[in-house]
CSV table of C-alpha atoms in Angstrom, one decimal:
chain,number,residue,atom,x,y,z
K,1,MET,CA,45.5,27.6,71.5
K,2,ILE,CA,47.3,24.3,71.9
K,3,ALA,CA,45.8,21.1,73.2
K,4,GLY,CA,45.6,20.6,77.0
K,5,TYR,CA,47.6,18.0,78.9
K,6,HIS,CA,46.7,14.4,78.6
K,7,PRO,CA,44.7,13.2,81.7
K,8,LEU,CA,47.5,10.8,82.7
K,9,VAL,CA,49.9,13.8,82.6
K,10,LYS,CA,47.6,15.7,84.9
K,11,GLN,CA,47.6,12.8,87.3
K,12,VAL,CA,51.4,13.1,87.4
K,13,LEU,CA,51.1,16.8,88.3
K,14,ASP,CA,48.6,16.0,91.0
K,15,GLY,CA,51.0,13.6,92.5
K,16,GLU,CA,48.8,10.5,91.8
K,17,ARG,CA,51.2,8.9,89.4
K,18,SER,CA,55.0,9.1,88.7
K,19,LEU,CA,56.6,10.3,85.6
K,20,ALA,CA,58.1,6.8,85.0
K,21,ASP,CA,54.5,5.3,85.0
K,22,LEU,CA,53.6,7.3,81.9
K,23,PRO,CA,53.4,5.4,78.5
K,24,ALA,CA,56.5,6.2,76.4
K,25,HIS,CA,54.6,8.5,74.0
K,26,LEU,CA,53.5,10.7,76.9
K,27,ARG,CA,56.9,10.9,78.5
K,28,THR,CA,58.0,14.2,76.8
K,29,GLU,CA,54.7,15.9,77.5
K,30,GLY,CA,54.9,14.8,81.1
K,31,GLU,CA,58.4,16.2,81.5
K,32,GLU,CA,57.3,19.5,80.0
K,33,ALA,CA,54.4,19.6,82.4
K,34,VAL,CA,56.6,18.9,85.4
K,35,ARG,CA,59.0,21.6,84.4
K,36,LEU,CA,56.1,24.0,84.2
K,37,VAL,CA,54.9,23.2,87.8
K,38,GLN,CA,58.4,23.2,89.2
K,39,ALA,CA,58.9,26.8,88.0
K,40,ALA,CA,56.5,27.9,90.8
K,41,ASP,CA,58.2,30.3,93.2
K,42,ARG,CA,58.2,28.6,96.6
K,43,ALA,CA,60.5,31.0,98.4
K,44,PRO,CA,59.2,32.2,101.7
K,45,VAL,CA,57.9,35.7,101.9
K,46,THR,CA,58.8,37.8,104.9
K,47,LEU,CA,56.9,41.0,105.5
K,48,SER,CA,58.4,44.1,107.2
K,49,ALA,CA,58.3,44.4,110.9
K,50,ALA,CA,56.4,47.7,110.4
K,51,VAL,CA,53.3,45.6,109.6
K,52,GLU,CA,52.9,44.8,113.3
K,53,GLN,CA,53.3,48.4,114.3
K,54,ARG,CA,50.7,49.5,111.7
K,55,VAL,CA,48.2,46.8,112.7
K,56,MET,CA,48.6,47.5,116.4
K,57,ALA,CA,48.2,51.3,115.9
K,58,ALA,CA,45.0,50.7,113.9
K,59,VAL,CA,43.8,48.2,116.5
K,60,ARG,CA,44.4,50.6,119.4
K,61,GLY,CA,42.5,53.3,117.5
K,62,HIS,CA,39.6,51.0,116.8
K,63,ALA,CA,39.5,49.7,120.4
K,64,ALA,CA,39.4,53.3,121.7
K,65,SER,CA,36.4,54.3,119.6
K,66,PRO,CA,33.2,54.9,121.5
K,67,SER,CA,31.2,52.5,119.4
K,68,ARG,CA,33.7,49.7,120.0
K,69,ARG,CA,33.7,50.4,123.7
K,70,ALA,CA,29.9,50.3,123.8
K,71,TRP,CA,29.9,47.1,121.8
K,72,HIS,CA,32.4,45.6,124.1
K,73,TRP,CA,30.3,46.6,127.1
K,74,LEU,CA,27.4,44.8,125.6
K,75,HIS,CA,29.4,41.7,124.8
K,76,ALA,CA,31.7,41.3,127.8
K,77,PRO,CA,30.6,38.5,130.1
K,78,ARG,CA,30.2,39.5,133.7
K,79,GLU,CA,30.3,37.4,136.8
K,80,VAL,CA,27.3,37.9,139.1
K,81,GLN,CA,27.0,36.5,142.5
K,82,LEU,CA,23.5,35.9,143.9
K,83,ARG,CA,23.0,35.1,147.6
K,84,LEU,CA,19.6,33.8,148.5
K,85,ARG,CA,18.2,32.9,151.9
K,86,VAL,CA,15.0,30.9,151.4
K,87,ARG,CA,12.6,29.0,153.5
K,88,PRO,CA,11.8,25.3,152.7
K,89,TRP,CA,8.2,26.2,151.6
K,90,VAL,CA,9.7,28.6,149.0
K,91,VAL,CA,11.8,25.7,147.6
K,92,TRP,CA,8.8,23.4,147.3
K,93,GLY,CA,6.6,26.1,145.9
K,94,GLY,CA,9.2,27.0,143.3
K,95,ALA,CA,9.6,23.3,142.4
K,96,LEU,CA,5.8,22.9,141.9
K,97,ALA,CA,5.7,26.1,139.8
K,98,ALA,CA,8.6,24.9,137.6
K,99,ALA,CA,6.8,21.5,137.2
K,100,ALA,CA,3.6,23.3,136.2
K,101,ALA,CA,5.4,25.5,133.8
K,102,LEU,CA,7.2,22.5,132.2
K,103,ALA,CA,3.8,20.7,131.9
K,104,ILE,CA,2.3,23.7,130.1
K,105,LEU,CA,5.4,23.9,127.8
K,106,LEU,CA,5.1,20.3,126.8
K,107,THR,CA,1.4,20.4,126.1
K,108,ARG,CA,1.4,23.2,123.5
K,109,PRO,CA,3.6,23.9,120.5
K,110,ALA,CA,6.1,26.6,121.3
K,111,PRO,CA,7.6,29.2,119.1
K,112,SER,CA,11.4,29.0,118.9
K,113,ARG,CA,11.9,32.0,121.2
K,114,VAL,CA,9.7,33.4,124.0
K,115,THR,CA,10.7,36.5,125.7
K,116,GLN,CA,10.1,38.2,129.0
K,117,VAL,CA,11.6,41.5,130.3
K,118,ALA,CA,14.3,40.7,132.9
K,119,SER,CA,15.5,44.2,133.7
K,120,ARG,CA,15.9,47.5,131.9
K,121,ASP,CA,19.1,46.3,130.2
K,122,SER,CA,18.4,42.7,129.5
K,123,VAL,CA,15.5,40.4,128.5
K,124,PHE,CA,15.0,36.7,129.0
K,125,VAL,CA,15.0,35.0,125.7
K,126,ARG,CA,14.0,31.3,125.4
K,127,PHE,CA,15.7,29.3,122.7
K,128,VAL,CA,14.1,26.1,121.5
K,129,LEU,CA,15.3,23.6,119.0
K,130,TYR,CA,13.7,20.4,117.9
K,131,ALA,CA,16.6,18.0,117.6
K,132,PRO,CA,15.6,14.4,118.1
K,133,GLY,CA,18.6,12.1,118.5
K,134,ALA,CA,20.9,14.8,119.6
K,135,ARG,CA,23.2,14.0,122.5
K,136,ARG,CA,23.7,17.6,123.5
K,137,VAL,CA,22.7,21.0,122.2
K,138,ALA,CA,24.0,24.4,123.1
K,139,VAL,CA,23.4,27.9,121.8
K,140,ALA,CA,26.4,30.1,120.9
K,141,GLY,CA,26.4,33.6,119.6
K,142,THR,CA,27.7,37.1,119.9
K,143,PHE,CA,26.3,37.3,123.4
K,144,ASN,CA,28.7,34.6,124.7
K,145,GLN,CA,31.5,35.1,122.2
K,146,TRP,CA,30.5,32.0,120.3
K,147,ASP,CA,31.4,29.8,123.2
K,148,ARG,CA,29.9,26.4,122.2
K,149,SER,CA,29.8,25.2,125.8
K,150,ALA,CA,28.6,28.3,127.6
K,151,ALA,CA,24.8,27.9,127.1
K,152,PRO,CA,23.7,24.3,127.0
K,153,LEU,CA,20.0,23.5,126.2
K,154,VAL,CA,18.1,21.0,128.3
K,155,PRO,CA,16.1,18.2,126.8
K,156,ALA,CA,12.3,18.3,127.5
K,157,GLY,CA,11.8,14.6,128.3
K,158,THR,CA,12.3,12.4,125.3
K,159,SER,CA,10.3,14.6,123.0
K,160,GLY,CA,13.4,15.8,121.1
K,161,VAL,CA,12.8,19.4,122.1
K,162,TRP,CA,15.7,21.2,123.7
K,163,THR,CA,15.3,24.5,125.5
K,164,THR,CA,17.1,27.1,127.5
K,165,THR,CA,16.4,30.6,128.7
K,166,LEU,CA,19.1,33.3,128.6
K,167,ALA,CA,19.1,36.9,129.8
K,168,LEU,CA,20.4,38.9,126.8
K,169,PRO,CA,21.4,42.5,126.8
K,170,VAL,CA,19.3,44.9,124.7
K,171,GLY,CA,20.6,45.0,121.1
K,172,GLN,CA,20.9,42.8,118.1
K,173,HIS,CA,22.5,39.4,118.4
K,174,GLN,CA,23.7,36.7,116.0
K,175,TYR,CA,23.6,33.1,117.1
K,176,ALA,CA,23.4,29.4,116.1
K,177,PHE,CA,22.8,26.1,117.8
K,178,VAL,CA,25.6,23.7,118.2
K,179,VAL,CA,24.4,20.1,118.1
K,180,ASP,CA,26.7,17.4,119.6
K,181,GLY,CA,29.5,19.9,120.0
K,182,GLU,CA,30.3,20.2,116.3
K,183,ARG,CA,27.3,20.7,114.0
K,184,TRP,CA,26.2,24.3,113.7
K,185,VAL,CA,22.5,24.7,113.0
K,186,ALA,CA,20.6,28.0,112.3
K,187,ASP,CA,17.4,28.6,114.2
K,188,PRO,CA,14.6,27.5,111.9
K,189,GLY,CA,12.3,29.9,113.6
K,190,ALA,CA,14.4,33.1,113.2
K,191,PRO,CA,15.7,35.2,110.3
K,192,ALA,CA,19.3,34.5,109.3
K,193,VAL,CA,22.2,36.2,107.7
K,194,ASP,CA,25.3,35.0,105.9
K,195,ASP,CA,28.3,35.3,108.2
K,196,GLY,CA,30.5,36.1,105.2
K,197,PHE,CA,32.2,32.7,105.3
K,198,GLY,CA,29.4,30.6,103.8
K,199,ARG,CA,27.5,29.8,107.0
K,200,ARG,CA,24.2,31.1,108.3
K,201,ASN,CA,23.8,33.0,111.6
K,202,SER,CA,20.3,33.5,113.1
K,203,LEU,CA,19.3,36.9,114.3
K,204,VAL,CA,17.4,38.2,117.3
K,205,ALA,CA,16.8,41.8,118.2
K,206,VAL,CA,16.3,42.4,121.9
K,207,THR,CA,14.4,45.5,122.9
K,208,ALA,CA,13.5,46.7,126.4
K,209,HIS,CA,10.0,45.2,125.8
K,210,GLY,CA,11.0,41.8,124.4
K,211,THR,CA,12.3,40.5,121.1
K,212,ARG,CA,11.5,42.1,117.8
K,213,ALA,CA,11.2,40.4,114.4
K,214,LEU,CA,13.9,41.6,112.0
D,1,MET,CA,58.5,35.2,124.9
D,2,GLY,CA,58.0,31.8,126.4
D,3,LEU,CA,54.5,32.7,127.6
D,4,GLU,CA,53.8,34.1,124.2
D,5,ALA,CA,54.8,30.9,122.5
D,6,GLU,CA,52.8,28.8,124.9
D,7,ALA,CA,49.6,30.8,124.7
D,8,SER,CA,47.1,29.2,122.4
D,9,ASP,CA,45.2,31.2,119.8
D,10,ALA,CA,42.0,30.6,121.8
D,11,ASP,CA,43.7,32.0,125.0
D,12,VAL,CA,44.8,35.1,123.2
D,13,VAL,CA,41.5,35.7,121.5
D,14,ARG,CA,39.7,35.4,124.8
D,15,ALA,CA,42.1,37.9,126.4
D,16,VAL,CA,41.7,40.4,123.6
D,17,LEU,CA,37.9,40.1,123.8
D,18,GLY,CA,38.2,40.6,127.5
D,19,GLY,CA,39.8,44.0,126.9
D,20,ASP,CA,43.5,43.2,126.7
D,21,VAL,CA,44.0,44.8,123.3
D,22,GLU,CA,47.8,44.6,123.4
D,23,ARG,CA,47.7,40.8,123.4
D,24,TYR,CA,46.6,40.9,119.8
D,25,ALA,CA,50.2,41.6,118.9
D,26,VAL,CA,50.9,37.9,119.7
D,27,LEU,CA,48.5,36.9,116.9
D,28,VAL,CA,49.9,39.5,114.5
D,29,ARG,CA,53.5,38.1,115.0
D,30,ARG,CA,52.2,34.6,114.8
D,31,TYR,CA,50.4,35.0,111.4
D,32,ARG,CA,52.1,38.0,109.7
D,33,ASP,CA,54.5,35.8,107.7
D,34,ARG,CA,52.7,32.5,107.8
D,35,TYR,CA,50.1,33.7,105.2
D,36,ALA,CA,52.4,36.2,103.4
D,37,ARG,CA,53.5,33.8,100.7
D,38,TYR,CA,49.9,32.9,99.9
D,39,ALA,CA,49.0,36.5,99.5
D,40,ALA,CA,52.1,37.4,97.5
D,41,ARG,CA,51.6,34.6,95.0
D,42,MET,CA,47.8,35.3,94.8
D,43,LEU,CA,48.4,39.0,94.1
D,44,GLY,CA,51.7,38.9,92.3
D,45,SER,CA,53.3,41.5,94.4
D,46,ARG,CA,55.0,41.4,97.9
D,47,ASP,CA,54.0,45.1,98.6
D,48,ILE,CA,50.3,44.5,97.7
D,49,ALA,CA,50.4,41.3,99.7
D,50,GLU,CA,51.7,43.3,102.7
D,51,ASP,CA,48.8,45.6,102.5
D,52,ALA,CA,46.4,42.7,102.2
D,53,VAL,CA,47.8,40.9,105.2
D,54,GLN,CA,47.7,44.1,107.3
D,55,ASP,CA,44.1,44.8,106.3
D,56,ALA,CA,43.1,41.2,107.1
D,57,LEU,CA,44.6,41.4,110.6
D,58,VAL,CA,42.9,44.7,111.4
D,59,ARG,CA,39.6,43.4,110.0
D,60,ALA,CA,40.0,40.2,112.1
D,61,PHE,CA,40.4,42.3,115.2
D,62,ASP,CA,37.3,44.3,114.3
D,63,ARG,CA,35.2,41.1,113.9
D,64,LEU,CA,36.9,39.1,116.6
D,65,ALA,CA,33.6,38.7,118.5
D,66,ASP,CA,32.2,36.9,115.5
D,67,CYS,CA,34.9,34.2,115.6
D,68,ARG,CA,32.8,31.3,116.5
D,69,ASP,CA,35.6,29.0,117.5
D,70,PRO,CA,38.7,30.7,118.9
D,71,THR,CA,40.7,27.5,118.6
D,72,LYS,CA,40.2,27.8,114.8
D,73,PHE,CA,41.4,31.4,114.6
D,74,ALA,CA,44.0,30.5,112.0
D,75,GLY,CA,41.5,29.2,109.5
D,76,TRP,CA,39.1,32.1,110.2
D,77,LEU,CA,41.9,34.6,109.6
D,78,PHE,CA,42.8,32.8,106.4
D,79,LEU,CA,39.3,33.2,105.1
D,80,ILE,CA,39.4,36.9,105.8
D,81,LEU,CA,42.7,37.2,104.0
D,82,ARG,CA,41.4,35.1,101.1
D,83,ASN,CA,38.3,37.3,100.7
D,84,ARG,CA,40.6,40.3,100.7
D,85,CYS,CA,42.9,38.8,98.0
D,86,PHE,CA,40.0,38.0,95.8
D,87,ALA,CA,38.5,41.5,96.2
D,88,GLU,CA,41.9,43.0,95.4
D,89,ARG,CA,42.3,40.9,92.3
D,90,ARG,CA,38.8,42.0,91.1
D,91,ARG,CA,39.7,45.6,91.7
D,92,ARG,CA,43.0,45.4,89.9
D,93,ARG,CA,41.4,43.7,86.9
D,94,ARG,CA,38.9,46.5,86.6
D,95,GLU,CA,41.5,49.2,86.9
D,96,ARG,CA,44.4,47.6,85.0
D,97,PRO,CA,43.6,45.0,82.3
D,98,LEU,CA,46.1,42.2,82.1
D,99,THR,CA,48.9,42.5,79.6
D,100,PRO,CA,49.8,39.5,77.5
D,101,VAL,CA,52.5,37.1,78.7
D,102,ASP,CA,55.9,38.6,77.9
D,103,ASP,CA,57.2,37.1,74.8
D,104,GLY,CA,60.6,38.8,75.0
D,105,LEU,CA,62.0,36.1,77.2
D,106,ALA,CA,64.5,33.8,75.7
D,107,GLY,CA,63.0,30.4,74.7
D,108,PRO,CA,64.6,27.0,75.2
D,109,ASP,CA,65.2,26.8,71.5
D,110,ARG,CA,67.0,30.1,71.4
D,111,PRO,CA,70.6,29.9,70.2
D,112,ASP,CA,71.8,32.0,73.1
D,113,GLY,CA,70.5,29.4,75.5
D,114,ALA,CA,69.8,32.2,78.0
D,115,TYR,CA,66.5,30.7,79.1
D,116,ASP,CA,66.8,29.4,82.6
D,117,GLN,CA,64.8,28.5,85.6
D,118,LEU,CA,64.5,32.1,86.8
D,119,GLU,CA,63.0,33.2,83.5
D,120,ARG,CA,60.6,30.3,83.4
D,121,GLN,CA,59.6,31.3,86.9
D,122,ARG,CA,58.9,34.8,85.8
D,123,ALA,CA,56.9,33.6,82.8
D,124,LEU,CA,54.9,31.3,85.1
D,125,GLU,CA,54.2,34.2,87.5
D,126,GLN,CA,52.9,36.3,84.6
D,127,SER,CA,50.8,33.4,83.3
D,128,LEU,CA,49.2,32.8,86.7
D,129,GLN,CA,47.8,36.3,86.5
D,130,HIS,CA,45.7,35.2,83.5
D,131,LEU,CA,44.0,32.4,85.4
D,132,THR,CA,40.7,33.0,87.3
D,133,ALA,CA,41.2,33.8,91.0
D,134,GLU,CA,39.8,30.3,91.8
D,135,GLN,CA,42.2,28.5,89.4
D,136,ARG,CA,45.2,30.6,90.6
D,137,GLU,CA,44.3,29.9,94.3
D,138,VAL,CA,44.2,26.1,93.9
D,139,PHE,CA,47.5,26.3,92.0
D,140,VAL,CA,49.1,28.4,94.7
D,141,LEU,CA,47.8,26.2,97.6
D,142,LYS,CA,48.8,23.0,95.9
D,143,HIS,CA,52.1,23.8,94.1
D,144,VAL,CA,53.4,26.6,96.2
D,145,GLU,CA,52.1,25.9,99.7
D,146,GLY,CA,52.3,22.1,99.1
D,147,MET,CA,48.8,21.3,100.4
D,148,ALA,CA,46.8,18.2,99.5
D,149,TYR,CA,43.4,18.5,97.8
D,150,GLU,CA,41.7,17.4,101.0
D,151,GLU,CA,43.5,20.1,103.0
D,152,ILE,CA,42.6,22.7,100.4
D,153,ALA,CA,39.0,21.6,100.5
D,154,GLN,CA,38.9,22.1,104.3
D,155,VAL,CA,40.2,25.7,104.1
D,156,THR,CA,38.2,26.8,101.1
D,157,GLY,CA,35.0,24.9,101.6
D,158,ALA,CA,35.1,23.6,98.0
D,159,THR,CA,34.8,19.8,97.2
D,160,VAL,CA,37.9,17.8,96.1
D,161,ALA,CA,36.2,17.1,92.8
D,162,SER,CA,35.6,20.8,92.0
D,163,LEU,CA,39.1,21.6,93.1
D,164,LYS,CA,40.6,19.0,90.7
D,165,MET,CA,38.5,20.4,87.9
D,166,ARG,CA,39.8,23.9,88.5
D,167,MET,CA,43.3,22.7,88.8
D,168,HIS,CA,43.1,20.6,85.5
D,169,ARG,CA,41.7,23.6,83.7
D,170,ALA,CA,44.5,25.7,85.1
D,171,TYR,CA,47.1,23.2,83.8
D,172,ASP,CA,45.7,23.4,80.3
D,173,ARG,CA,45.5,27.2,80.4
D,174,LEU,CA,49.1,27.5,81.7
D,175,ARG,CA,50.3,25.2,79.0
D,176,ASP,CA,48.8,27.4,76.4
D,177,LEU,CA,50.1,30.6,78.1
D,178,MET,CA,53.6,29.2,78.5
D,179,ARG,CA,54.1,28.0,75.0
D,180,GLY,CA,57.5,29.3,73.8
D,181,HIS,CA,58.7,29.4,77.4
D,182,GLN,CA,59.1,25.6,78.0
């Protein structure tokens, strides 16, 4: 085992100092170190064109599998047109009901998610995040292809509480809140898993009867 | 071709998620060679690197719905390839312990003077195999890919201070391994 490089020589290798800046007694060691680093092979590497054929063959096979098609069916966003013909008293009644619901919401502590069955295939899931000072909050997840602008939350007055309700298909979903368009925040009221890249995704399991703790 | 070049990663990802599987070939062509050198230097073999890049591209397709930000597909794919390279190195270390750095190469003090840049390159390549995966990676990203510490920190998630520490330990280890080859 021989001694390591002098710290000043390491600064040369890091590009923070030039070889000429080294004291005379370190010059030889510096030149040796630079020769070592310059021996690195920087030639470009080109892979065979067959890589594309093999990847696409595998991808087509995976895309055609029944489980993948079912997963895609669950995930794919759909455009739905609703046509409503309402009388004025319905509008006023609805507005009053919404105001009453909001008043109830603000007068009691709410769990992070409240659910209600929307149909046989999807369930309303309410997402709540306490984020005082946030300028905007959204929820992104596997149900909207992690689109950070698809599902904005609405502030409940100036309380710092942000909420939204989404109809989610039955199944297990991963999600996270996006604060101010860039900061990803896991739901403090839900279990979370590592996404494999050092971040935490929250989990919600949607059944035909509501959400289920995981 | 023009349309392919103009389409952003995010556009292609959304099209693939929307069911247009064939559009994935655009991303395969775009990134096949871009990360090949990183994989080859990490794994010490072009053939193994080819397998790693291929697997990473297939795995990225399988997990495309988990790609939080399609505009950052390149970085996300790199992380998948990086995990694949680290796993491959662990597997190979278990199955085939490293051999000592070849001492049969001519040294600079040899009378035949046959030692040249190519042989030093080969000795360095062998020496890199003896570093930890993390040390080797920071060496490859800095001295092969030419990235700054700040850029490496962004793609790996490590701090600049810890990257420098890894790199400095790698310099010392390489000096020891390369003795006789300088």
